[in-house]
PDB file of N, CA and C in Angstrom:
ATOM      1  N   MET A   1     -88.897  37.959   8.302  1.00 92.00           N
ATOM      2  CA  MET A   1     -88.055  36.924   7.765  1.00 92.00           C
ATOM      3  C   MET A   1     -86.606  37.407   7.839  1.00 92.00           C
ATOM      4  N   LEU A   2     -85.755  36.569   8.365  1.00 91.00           N
ATOM      5  CA  LEU A   2     -84.330  36.852   8.422  1.00 91.00           C
ATOM      6  C   LEU A   2     -83.702  36.416   7.110  1.00 91.00           C
ATOM      7  N   VAL A   3     -82.956  37.282   6.452  1.00 94.00           N
ATOM      8  CA  VAL A   3     -82.291  36.967   5.188  1.00 94.00           C
ATOM      9  C   VAL A   3     -80.792  37.008   5.429  1.00 94.00           C
ATOM     10  N   LEU A   4     -80.097  35.898   5.118  1.00 93.00           N
ATOM     11  CA  LEU A   4     -78.657  35.794   5.322  1.00 93.00           C
ATOM     12  C   LEU A   4     -77.973  35.458   4.006  1.00 93.00           C
ATOM     13  N   SER A   5     -76.757  35.923   3.852  1.00 93.00           N
ATOM     14  CA  SER A   5     -75.943  35.540   2.698  1.00 93.00           C
ATOM     15  C   SER A   5     -74.931  34.501   3.161  1.00 93.00           C
ATOM     16  N   ARG A   6     -74.759  33.454   2.372  1.00 95.00           N
ATOM     17  CA  ARG A   6     -73.814  32.395   2.693  1.00 95.00           C
ATOM     18  C   ARG A   6     -73.133  31.953   1.398  1.00 95.00           C
ATOM     19  N   HIS A   7     -71.915  31.498   1.509  1.00 96.00           N
ATOM     20  CA  HIS A   7     -71.205  30.907   0.383  1.00 96.00           C
ATOM     21  C   HIS A   7     -71.248  29.393   0.512  1.00 96.00           C
ATOM     22  N   ARG A   8     -70.827  28.711  -0.552  1.00 96.00           N
ATOM     23  CA  ARG A   8     -70.773  27.246  -0.525  1.00 96.00           C
ATOM     24  C   ARG A   8     -69.948  26.787   0.675  1.00 96.00           C
ATOM     25  N   ASP A   9     -70.405  25.708   1.304  1.00 96.00           N
ATOM     26  CA  ASP A   9     -69.777  25.085   2.478  1.00 96.00           C
ATOM     27  C   ASP A   9     -69.880  25.929   3.747  1.00 96.00           C
ATOM     28  N   GLU A  10     -70.659  26.997   3.729  1.00 97.00           N
ATOM     29  CA  GLU A  10     -70.924  27.748   4.953  1.00 97.00           C
ATOM     30  C   GLU A  10     -72.262  27.293   5.523  1.00 97.00           C
ATOM     31  N   SER A  11     -72.445  27.491   6.823  1.00 97.00           N
ATOM     32  CA  SER A  11     -73.625  26.960   7.507  1.00 97.00           C
ATOM     33  C   SER A  11     -74.367  28.037   8.272  1.00 97.00           C
ATOM     34  N   ILE A  12     -75.590  27.681   8.641  1.00 97.00           N
ATOM     35  CA  ILE A  12     -76.446  28.500   9.487  1.00 97.00           C
ATOM     36  C   ILE A  12     -76.944  27.594  10.609  1.00 97.00           C
ATOM     37  N   MET A  13     -76.892  28.074  11.838  1.00 97.00           N
ATOM     38  CA  MET A  13     -77.407  27.320  12.982  1.00 97.00           C
ATOM     39  C   MET A  13     -78.822  27.786  13.284  1.00 97.00           C
ATOM     40  N   ILE A  14     -79.713  26.829  13.510  1.00 96.00           N
ATOM     41  CA  ILE A  14     -81.075  27.123  13.966  1.00 96.00           C
ATOM     42  C   ILE A  14     -81.210  26.465  15.329  1.00 96.00           C
ATOM     43  N   GLY A  15     -81.271  27.274  16.347  1.00 95.00           N
ATOM     44  CA  GLY A  15     -81.269  26.731  17.709  1.00 95.00           C
ATOM     45  C   GLY A  15     -79.929  26.055  17.968  1.00 95.00           C
ATOM     46  N   ASP A  16     -79.943  25.062  18.851  1.00 95.00           N
ATOM     47  CA  ASP A  16     -78.715  24.342  19.187  1.00 95.00           C
ATOM     48  C   ASP A  16     -78.537  23.068  18.377  1.00 95.00           C
ATOM     49  N   ASP A  17     -79.602  22.603  17.708  1.00 95.00           N
ATOM     50  CA  ASP A  17     -79.578  21.265  17.132  1.00 95.00           C
ATOM     51  C   ASP A  17     -79.658  21.196  15.611  1.00 95.00           C
ATOM     52  N   VAL A  18     -79.975  22.283  14.938  1.00 96.00           N
ATOM     53  CA  VAL A  18     -80.192  22.227  13.499  1.00 96.00           C
ATOM     54  C   VAL A  18     -79.110  23.037  12.783  1.00 96.00           C
ATOM     55  N   VAL A  19     -78.441  22.383  11.813  1.00 97.00           N
ATOM     56  CA  VAL A  19     -77.417  23.045  11.014  1.00 97.00           C
ATOM     57  C   VAL A  19     -77.847  22.962   9.554  1.00 97.00           C
ATOM     58  N   VAL A  20     -77.914  24.110   8.893  1.00 97.00           N
ATOM     59  CA  VAL A  20     -78.234  24.174   7.467  1.00 97.00           C
ATOM     60  C   VAL A  20     -76.953  24.602   6.748  1.00 97.00           C
ATOM     61  N   THR A  21     -76.472  23.759   5.827  1.00 97.00           N
ATOM     62  CA  THR A  21     -75.222  24.018   5.121  1.00 97.00           C
ATOM     63  C   THR A  21     -75.497  24.208   3.634  1.00 97.00           C
ATOM     64  N   ILE A  22     -74.855  25.204   3.027  1.00 96.00           N
ATOM     65  CA  ILE A  22     -74.940  25.396   1.582  1.00 96.00           C
ATOM     66  C   ILE A  22     -74.006  24.361   0.960  1.00 96.00           C
ATOM     67  N   VAL A  23     -74.576  23.392   0.258  1.00 96.00           N
ATOM     68  CA  VAL A  23     -73.802  22.299  -0.315  1.00 96.00           C
ATOM     69  C   VAL A  23     -73.325  22.643  -1.719  1.00 96.00           C
ATOM     70  N   ASP A  24     -74.200  23.257  -2.512  1.00 95.00           N
ATOM     71  CA  ASP A  24     -73.855  23.543  -3.898  1.00 95.00           C
ATOM     72  C   ASP A  24     -74.700  24.702  -4.409  1.00 95.00           C
ATOM     73  N   ILE A  25     -74.151  25.469  -5.324  1.00 95.00           N
ATOM     74  CA  ILE A  25     -74.882  26.552  -5.974  1.00 95.00           C
ATOM     75  C   ILE A  25     -74.655  26.396  -7.473  1.00 95.00           C
ATOM     76  N   ARG A  26     -75.743  26.214  -8.226  1.00 95.00           N
ATOM     77  CA  ARG A  26     -75.657  26.087  -9.684  1.00 95.00           C
ATOM     78  C   ARG A  26     -76.740  26.958 -10.296  1.00 95.00           C
ATOM     79  N   GLY A  27     -76.332  28.043 -10.903  1.00 94.00           N
ATOM     80  CA  GLY A  27     -77.309  28.949 -11.501  1.00 94.00           C
ATOM     81  C   GLY A  27     -78.231  29.500 -10.437  1.00 94.00           C
ATOM     82  N   ASP A  28     -79.537  29.277 -10.645  1.00 94.00           N
ATOM     83  CA  ASP A  28     -80.515  29.783  -9.675  1.00 94.00           C
ATOM     84  C   ASP A  28     -80.938  28.730  -8.668  1.00 94.00           C
ATOM     85  N   LYS A  29     -80.201  27.599  -8.603  1.00 95.00           N
ATOM     86  CA  LYS A  29     -80.528  26.546  -7.631  1.00 95.00           C
ATOM     87  C   LYS A  29     -79.464  26.471  -6.549  1.00 95.00           C
ATOM     88  N   VAL A  30     -79.937  26.329  -5.330  1.00 95.00           N
ATOM     89  CA  VAL A  30     -79.050  26.174  -4.181  1.00 95.00           C
ATOM     90  C   VAL A  30     -79.375  24.836  -3.537  1.00 95.00           C
ATOM     91  N   ARG A  31     -78.364  24.019  -3.315  1.00 96.00           N
ATOM     92  CA  ARG A  31     -78.567  22.734  -2.622  1.00 96.00           C
ATOM     93  C   ARG A  31     -78.194  22.921  -1.165  1.00 96.00           C
ATOM     94  N   LEU A  32     -79.109  22.507  -0.298  1.00 96.00           N
ATOM     95  CA  LEU A  32     -78.925  22.656   1.139  1.00 96.00           C
ATOM     96  C   LEU A  32     -78.751  21.293   1.783  1.00 96.00           C
ATOM     97  N   GLY A  33     -77.882  21.217   2.754  1.00 96.00           N
ATOM     98  CA  GLY A  33     -77.783  20.047   3.613  1.00 96.00           C
ATOM     99  C   GLY A  33     -78.328  20.429   4.971  1.00 96.00           C
ATOM    100  N   ILE A  34     -79.205  19.607   5.519  1.00 96.00           N
ATOM    101  CA  ILE A  34     -79.834  19.932   6.804  1.00 96.00           C
ATOM    102  C   ILE A  34     -79.515  18.813   7.780  1.00 96.00           C
ATOM    103  N   ASP A  35     -78.862  19.162   8.856  1.00 96.00           N
ATOM    104  CA  ASP A  35     -78.534  18.205   9.906  1.00 96.00           C
ATOM    105  C   ASP A  35     -79.406  18.543  11.101  1.00 96.00           C
ATOM    106  N   ALA A  36     -80.362  17.656  11.390  1.00 95.00           N
ATOM    107  CA  ALA A  36     -81.312  17.892  12.483  1.00 95.00           C
ATOM    108  C   ALA A  36     -81.587  16.572  13.194  1.00 95.00           C
ATOM    109  N   PRO A  37     -81.936  16.628  14.469  1.00 94.00           N
ATOM    110  CA  PRO A  37     -82.306  15.391  15.178  1.00 94.00           C
ATOM    111  C   PRO A  37     -83.521  14.737  14.515  1.00 94.00           C
ATOM    112  N   GLN A  38     -83.625  13.428  14.651  1.00 93.00           N
ATOM    113  CA  GLN A  38     -84.756  12.712  14.048  1.00 93.00           C
ATOM    114  C   GLN A  38     -86.092  13.169  14.608  1.00 93.00           C
ATOM    115  N   SER A  39     -86.088  13.735  15.799  1.00 94.00           N
ATOM    116  CA  SER A  39     -87.342  14.190  16.400  1.00 94.00           C
ATOM    117  C   SER A  39     -87.882  15.456  15.737  1.00 94.00           C
ATOM    118  N   ILE A  40     -87.075  16.092  14.884  1.00 94.00           N
ATOM    119  CA  ILE A  40     -87.515  17.300  14.186  1.00 94.00           C
ATOM    120  C   ILE A  40     -87.769  16.942  12.722  1.00 94.00           C
ATOM    121  N   PRO A  41     -89.026  16.946  12.286  1.00 93.00           N
ATOM    122  CA  PRO A  41     -89.305  16.610  10.888  1.00 93.00           C
ATOM    123  C   PRO A  41     -88.799  17.714   9.959  1.00 93.00           C
ATOM    124  N   VAL A  42     -88.196  17.313   8.854  1.00 95.00           N
ATOM    125  CA  VAL A  42     -87.696  18.260   7.854  1.00 95.00           C
ATOM    126  C   VAL A  42     -88.290  17.859   6.510  1.00 95.00           C
ATOM    127  N   HIS A  43     -89.034  18.775   5.872  1.00 95.00           N
ATOM    128  CA  HIS A  43     -89.683  18.507   4.583  1.00 95.00           C
ATOM    129  C   HIS A  43     -89.533  19.725   3.684  1.00 95.00           C
ATOM    130  N   ARG A  44     -89.536  19.479   2.375  1.00 95.00           N
ATOM    131  CA  ARG A  44     -89.701  20.590   1.441  1.00 95.00           C
ATOM    132  C   ARG A  44     -91.099  21.156   1.674  1.00 95.00           C
ATOM    133  N   GLN A  45     -91.296  22.433   1.392  1.00 96.00           N
ATOM    134  CA  GLN A  45     -92.577  23.073   1.696  1.00 96.00           C
ATOM    135  C   GLN A  45     -93.735  22.383   0.991  1.00 96.00           C
ATOM    136  N   GLU A  46     -93.579  22.013  -0.288  1.00 96.00           N
ATOM    137  CA  GLU A  46     -94.699  21.390  -1.007  1.00 96.00           C
ATOM    138  C   GLU A  46     -95.047  20.023  -0.426  1.00 96.00           C
ATOM    139  N   VAL A  47     -94.056  19.299   0.093  1.00 95.00           N
ATOM    140  CA  VAL A  47     -94.328  18.008   0.735  1.00 95.00           C
ATOM    141  C   VAL A  47     -95.045  18.238   2.063  1.00 95.00           C
ATOM    142  N   TYR A  48     -94.577  19.214   2.825  1.00 95.00           N
ATOM    143  CA  TYR A  48     -95.218  19.544   4.105  1.00 95.00           C
ATOM    144  C   TYR A  48     -96.686  19.915   3.901  1.00 95.00           C
ATOM    145  N   GLU A  49     -96.956  20.749   2.893  1.00 96.00           N
ATOM    146  CA  GLU A  49     -98.339  21.155   2.629  1.00 96.00           C
ATOM    147  C   GLU A  49     -99.196  19.968   2.209  1.00 96.00           C
ATOM    148  N   ALA A  50     -98.647  19.045   1.429  1.00 95.00           N
ATOM    149  CA  ALA A  50     -99.393  17.841   1.037  1.00 95.00           C
ATOM    150  C   ALA A  50     -99.706  16.975   2.261  1.00 95.00           C
ATOM    151  N   ILE A  51     -98.758  16.851   3.166  1.00 94.00           N
ATOM    152  CA  ILE A  51     -98.979  16.082   4.400  1.00 94.00           C
ATOM    153  C   ILE A  51    -100.086  16.723   5.223  1.00 94.00           C
ATOM    154  N   GLN A  52    -100.047  18.051   5.337  1.00 95.00           N
ATOM    155  CA  GLN A  52    -101.070  18.757   6.107  1.00 95.00           C
ATOM    156  C   GLN A  52    -102.453  18.571   5.485  1.00 95.00           C
ATOM    157  N   ARG A  53    -102.539  18.675   4.140  1.00 94.00           N
ATOM    158  CA  ARG A  53    -103.837  18.464   3.466  1.00 94.00           C
ATOM    159  C   ARG A  53    -104.358  17.062   3.725  1.00 94.00           C
ATOM    160  N   GLU A  54    -103.483  16.060   3.618  1.00 92.00           N
ATOM    161  CA  GLU A  54    -103.909  14.675   3.839  1.00 92.00           C
ATOM    162  C   GLU A  54    -104.332  14.463   5.287  1.00 92.00           C
ATOM    163  N   ASN A  55    -103.623  15.057   6.227  1.00 91.00           N
ATOM    164  CA  ASN A  55    -104.004  14.925   7.641  1.00 91.00           C
ATOM    165  C   ASN A  55    -105.364  15.562   7.907  1.00 91.00           C
ATOM    166  N   ARG A  56    -105.608  16.734   7.302  1.00 91.00           N
ATOM    167  CA  ARG A  56    -106.921  17.370   7.472  1.00 91.00           C
ATOM    168  C   ARG A  56    -108.020  16.506   6.873  1.00 91.00           C
ATOM    169  N   ARG A  57    -107.768  15.957   5.667  1.00 88.00           N
ATOM    170  CA  ARG A  57    -108.757  15.118   5.004  1.00 88.00           C
ATOM    171  C   ARG A  57    -109.052  13.872   5.842  1.00 88.00           C
ATOM    172  N   ALA A  58    -108.013  13.251   6.377  1.00 84.00           N
ATOM    173  CA  ALA A  58    -108.197  12.038   7.183  1.00 84.00           C
ATOM    174  C   ALA A  58    -108.937  12.338   8.475  1.00 84.00           C
ATOM    175  N   SER A  59    -108.701  13.505   9.056  1.00 85.00           N
ATOM    176  CA  SER A  59    -109.375  13.827  10.314  1.00 85.00           C
ATOM    177  C   SER A  59    -110.854  14.147  10.111  1.00 85.00           C
ATOM    178  N   GLN A  60    -111.241  14.444   8.885  1.00 83.00           N
ATOM    179  CA  GLN A  60    -112.638  14.768   8.592  1.00 83.00           C
ATOM    180  C   GLN A  60    -113.415  13.560   8.060  1.00 83.00           C
ATOM    181  N   THR A  61    -112.800  12.407   8.003  1.00 71.00           N
ATOM    182  CA  THR A  61    -113.467  11.203   7.516  1.00 71.00           C
ATOM    183  C   THR A  61    -114.565  10.797   8.493  1.00 71.00           C
ATOM    184  N   ASP A  62    -115.695  10.409   7.948  1.00 72.00           N
ATOM    185  CA  ASP A  62    -116.821   9.951   8.754  1.00 72.00           C
ATOM    186  C   ASP A  62    -116.462   8.593   9.358  1.00 72.00           C
ATOM    187  N   PRO A  63    -116.460   8.455  10.698  1.00 67.00           N
ATOM    188  CA  PRO A  63    -116.097   7.175  11.320  1.00 67.00           C
ATOM    189  C   PRO A  63    -116.973   6.022  10.848  1.00 67.00           C
ATOM    190  N   ASP A  64    -118.249   6.299  10.516  1.00 69.00           N
ATOM    191  CA  ASP A  64    -119.127   5.227  10.045  1.00 69.00           C
ATOM    192  C   ASP A  64    -118.694   4.725   8.671  1.00 69.00           C
ATOM    193  N   ALA A  65    -118.066   5.589   7.871  1.00 64.00           N
ATOM    194  CA  ALA A  65    -117.627   5.188   6.527  1.00 64.00           C
ATOM    195  C   ALA A  65    -116.515   4.159   6.609  1.00 64.00           C
ATOM    196  N   THR A  66    -115.689   4.213   7.621  1.00 60.00           N
ATOM    197  CA  THR A  66    -114.594   3.256   7.724  1.00 60.00           C
ATOM    198  C   THR A  66    -115.079   1.882   8.158  1.00 60.00           C
ATOM    199  N   ARG A  67    -116.225   1.806   8.763  1.00 61.00           N
ATOM    200  CA  ARG A  67    -116.737   0.509   9.188  1.00 61.00           C
ATOM    201  C   ARG A  67    -117.181  -0.342   8.014  1.00 61.00           C
ATOM    202  N   THR A  68    -117.539   0.285   6.907  1.00 60.00           N
ATOM    203  CA  THR A  68    -118.018  -0.474   5.764  1.00 60.00           C
ATOM    204  C   THR A  68    -116.902  -0.856   4.803  1.00 60.00           C
ATOM    205  N   VAL A  69    -115.684  -0.431   5.061  1.00 58.00           N
ATOM    206  CA  VAL A  69    -114.576  -0.743   4.161  1.00 58.00           C
ATOM    207  C   VAL A  69    -114.304  -2.241   4.148  1.00 58.00           C
ATOM    208  N   ALA A  70    -114.193  -2.851   5.299  1.00 64.00           N
ATOM    209  CA  ALA A  70    -113.931  -4.285   5.375  1.00 64.00           C
ATOM    210  C   ALA A  70    -114.808  -4.886   6.465  1.00 64.00           C
ATOM    211  N   PRO A  71    -115.518  -5.941   6.138  1.00 64.00           N
ATOM    212  CA  PRO A  71    -116.346  -6.566   7.175  1.00 64.00           C
ATOM    213  C   PRO A  71    -115.446  -7.192   8.232  1.00 64.00           C
ATOM    214  N   PRO A  72    -115.954  -7.304   9.441  1.00 65.00           N
ATOM    215  CA  PRO A  72    -115.139  -7.927  10.480  1.00 65.00           C
ATOM    216  C   PRO A  72    -114.833  -9.372  10.111  1.00 65.00           C
ATOM    217  N   SER A  73    -113.606  -9.756  10.339  1.00 72.00           N
ATOM    218  CA  SER A  73    -113.211 -11.133  10.005  1.00 72.00           C
ATOM    219  C   SER A  73    -113.401 -12.025  11.223  1.00 72.00           C
ATOM    220  N   GLU A  74    -113.545 -13.308  10.931  1.00 76.00           N
ATOM    221  CA  GLU A  74    -113.674 -14.265  12.031  1.00 76.00           C
ATOM    222  C   GLU A  74    -112.298 -14.477  12.647  1.00 76.00           C
ATOM    223  N   PRO A  75    -112.263 -14.677  13.947  1.00 77.00           N
ATOM    224  CA  PRO A  75    -110.950 -14.883  14.578  1.00 77.00           C
ATOM    225  C   PRO A  75    -110.302 -16.167  14.072  1.00 77.00           C
ATOM    226  N   ARG A  76    -109.007 -16.129  13.902  1.00 76.00           N
ATOM    227  CA  ARG A  76    -108.264 -17.304  13.456  1.00 76.00           C
ATOM    228  C   ARG A  76    -108.050 -18.246  14.628  1.00 76.00           C
ATOM    229  N   PRO A  77    -108.006 -19.537  14.325  1.00 78.00           N
ATOM    230  CA  PRO A  77    -107.687 -20.471  15.421  1.00 78.00           C
ATOM    231  C   PRO A  77    -106.226 -20.283  15.825  1.00 78.00           C
ATOM    232  N   PRO A  78    -105.913 -20.563  17.084  1.00 79.00           N
ATOM    233  CA  PRO A  78    -104.530 -20.386  17.526  1.00 79.00           C
ATOM    234  C   PRO A  78    -103.589 -21.303  16.745  1.00 79.00           C
ATOM    235  N   ARG A  79    -102.396 -20.824  16.478  1.00 77.00           N
ATOM    236  CA  ARG A  79    -101.412 -21.615  15.746  1.00 77.00           C
ATOM    237  C   ARG A  79    -100.667 -22.534  16.694  1.00 77.00           C
ATOM    238  N   GLU A  80    -100.207 -23.624  16.126  1.00 76.00           N
ATOM    239  CA  GLU A  80     -99.360 -24.532  16.888  1.00 76.00           C
ATOM    240  C   GLU A  80     -97.975 -23.891  17.016  1.00 76.00           C
ATOM    241  N   PRO A  81     -97.384 -23.890  18.188  1.00 73.00           N
ATOM    242  CA  PRO A  81     -96.040 -23.341  18.297  1.00 73.00           C
ATOM    243  C   PRO A  81     -95.066 -24.191  17.498  1.00 73.00           C
ATOM    244  N   ARG A  82     -94.077 -23.539  16.883  1.00 69.00           N
ATOM    245  CA  ARG A  82     -93.092 -24.305  16.140  1.00 69.00           C
ATOM    246  C   ARG A  82     -91.702 -23.839  16.532  1.00 69.00           C
ATOM    247  N   ASP A  83     -90.773 -24.724  16.403  1.00 64.00           N
ATOM    248  CA  ASP A  83     -89.397 -24.429  16.760  1.00 64.00           C
ATOM    249  C   ASP A  83     -88.708 -23.845  15.528  1.00 64.00           C
ATOM    250  N   VAL A  84     -88.364 -22.580  15.582  1.00 62.00           N
ATOM    251  CA  VAL A  84     -87.761 -21.930  14.429  1.00 62.00           C
ATOM    252  C   VAL A  84     -86.250 -22.117  14.390  1.00 62.00           C
ATOM    253  N   ARG A  85     -85.706 -22.765  15.383  1.00 63.00           N
ATOM    254  CA  ARG A  85     -84.263 -22.969  15.419  1.00 63.00           C
ATOM    255  C   ARG A  85     -83.822 -24.144  14.558  1.00 63.00           C
ATOM    256  N   GLY A  86     -84.740 -24.970  14.137  1.00 60.00           N
ATOM    257  CA  GLY A  86     -84.389 -26.147  13.349  1.00 60.00           C
ATOM    258  C   GLY A  86     -84.138 -27.350  14.249  1.00 60.00           C
ATOM    259  N   PRO A  87     -83.793 -28.490  13.625  1.00 62.00           N
ATOM    260  CA  PRO A  87     -83.596 -29.703  14.440  1.00 62.00           C
ATOM    261  C   PRO A  87     -82.352 -29.578  15.316  1.00 62.00           C
ATOM    262  N   ARG A  88     -82.422 -30.180  16.470  1.00 62.00           N
ATOM    263  CA  ARG A  88     -81.281 -30.172  17.383  1.00 62.00           C
ATOM    264  C   ARG A  88     -80.301 -31.267  16.973  1.00 62.00           C
ATOM    265  N   PRO A  89     -79.015 -30.974  17.008  1.00 62.00           N
ATOM    266  CA  PRO A  89     -78.043 -32.026  16.657  1.00 62.00           C
ATOM    267  C   PRO A  89     -78.017 -33.114  17.723  1.00 62.00           C
ATOM    268  N   ASN A  90     -77.781 -34.310  17.281  1.00 62.00           N
ATOM    269  CA  ASN A  90     -77.664 -35.451  18.157  1.00 62.00           C
ATOM    270  C   ASN A  90     -76.266 -35.448  18.750  1.00 62.00           C
ATOM    271  N   ARG A  91     -76.118 -35.863  20.001  1.00 60.00           N
ATOM    272  CA  ARG A  91     -74.785 -35.914  20.633  1.00 60.00           C
ATOM    273  C   ARG A  91     -73.819 -36.800  19.850  1.00 60.00           C
ATOM    274  N   ASN A  92     -74.347 -37.825  19.214  1.00 59.00           N
ATOM    275  CA  ASN A  92     -73.486 -38.748  18.495  1.00 59.00           C
ATOM    276  C   ASN A  92     -73.021 -38.188  17.149  1.00 59.00           C
ATOM    277  N   ASP A  93     -73.555 -37.009  16.744  1.00 53.00           N
ATOM    278  CA  ASP A  93     -73.162 -36.429  15.469  1.00 53.00           C
ATOM    279  C   ASP A  93     -71.796 -35.750  15.526  1.00 53.00           C
ATOM    280  N   TYR A  94     -71.229 -35.581  16.724  1.00 50.00           N
ATOM    281  CA  TYR A  94     -69.945 -34.881  16.836  1.00 50.00           C
ATOM    282  C   TYR A  94     -68.791 -35.814  16.824  1.00 50.00           C
TER     283      TYR A  94
END
């Protein structure tokens, strides 16, 4: 593990795309700002672990169990197309 010292408003670069900035320090709490591309997920560790647990649980679900959750519904009849633009103005209205 790399351990770095930083002061408020100083940053750390992770690769070329991730910037971690010390936003605030109050007592034993440090507030971090993380600037990362949307393609890189950023989570607190406890949230990440909860996501991983839920993903493992979902991947172990019996496929037959999901079939009994909701019976297959009958197909709906096709809808009539409708004009969502509203009524067209008459030429004589101008």
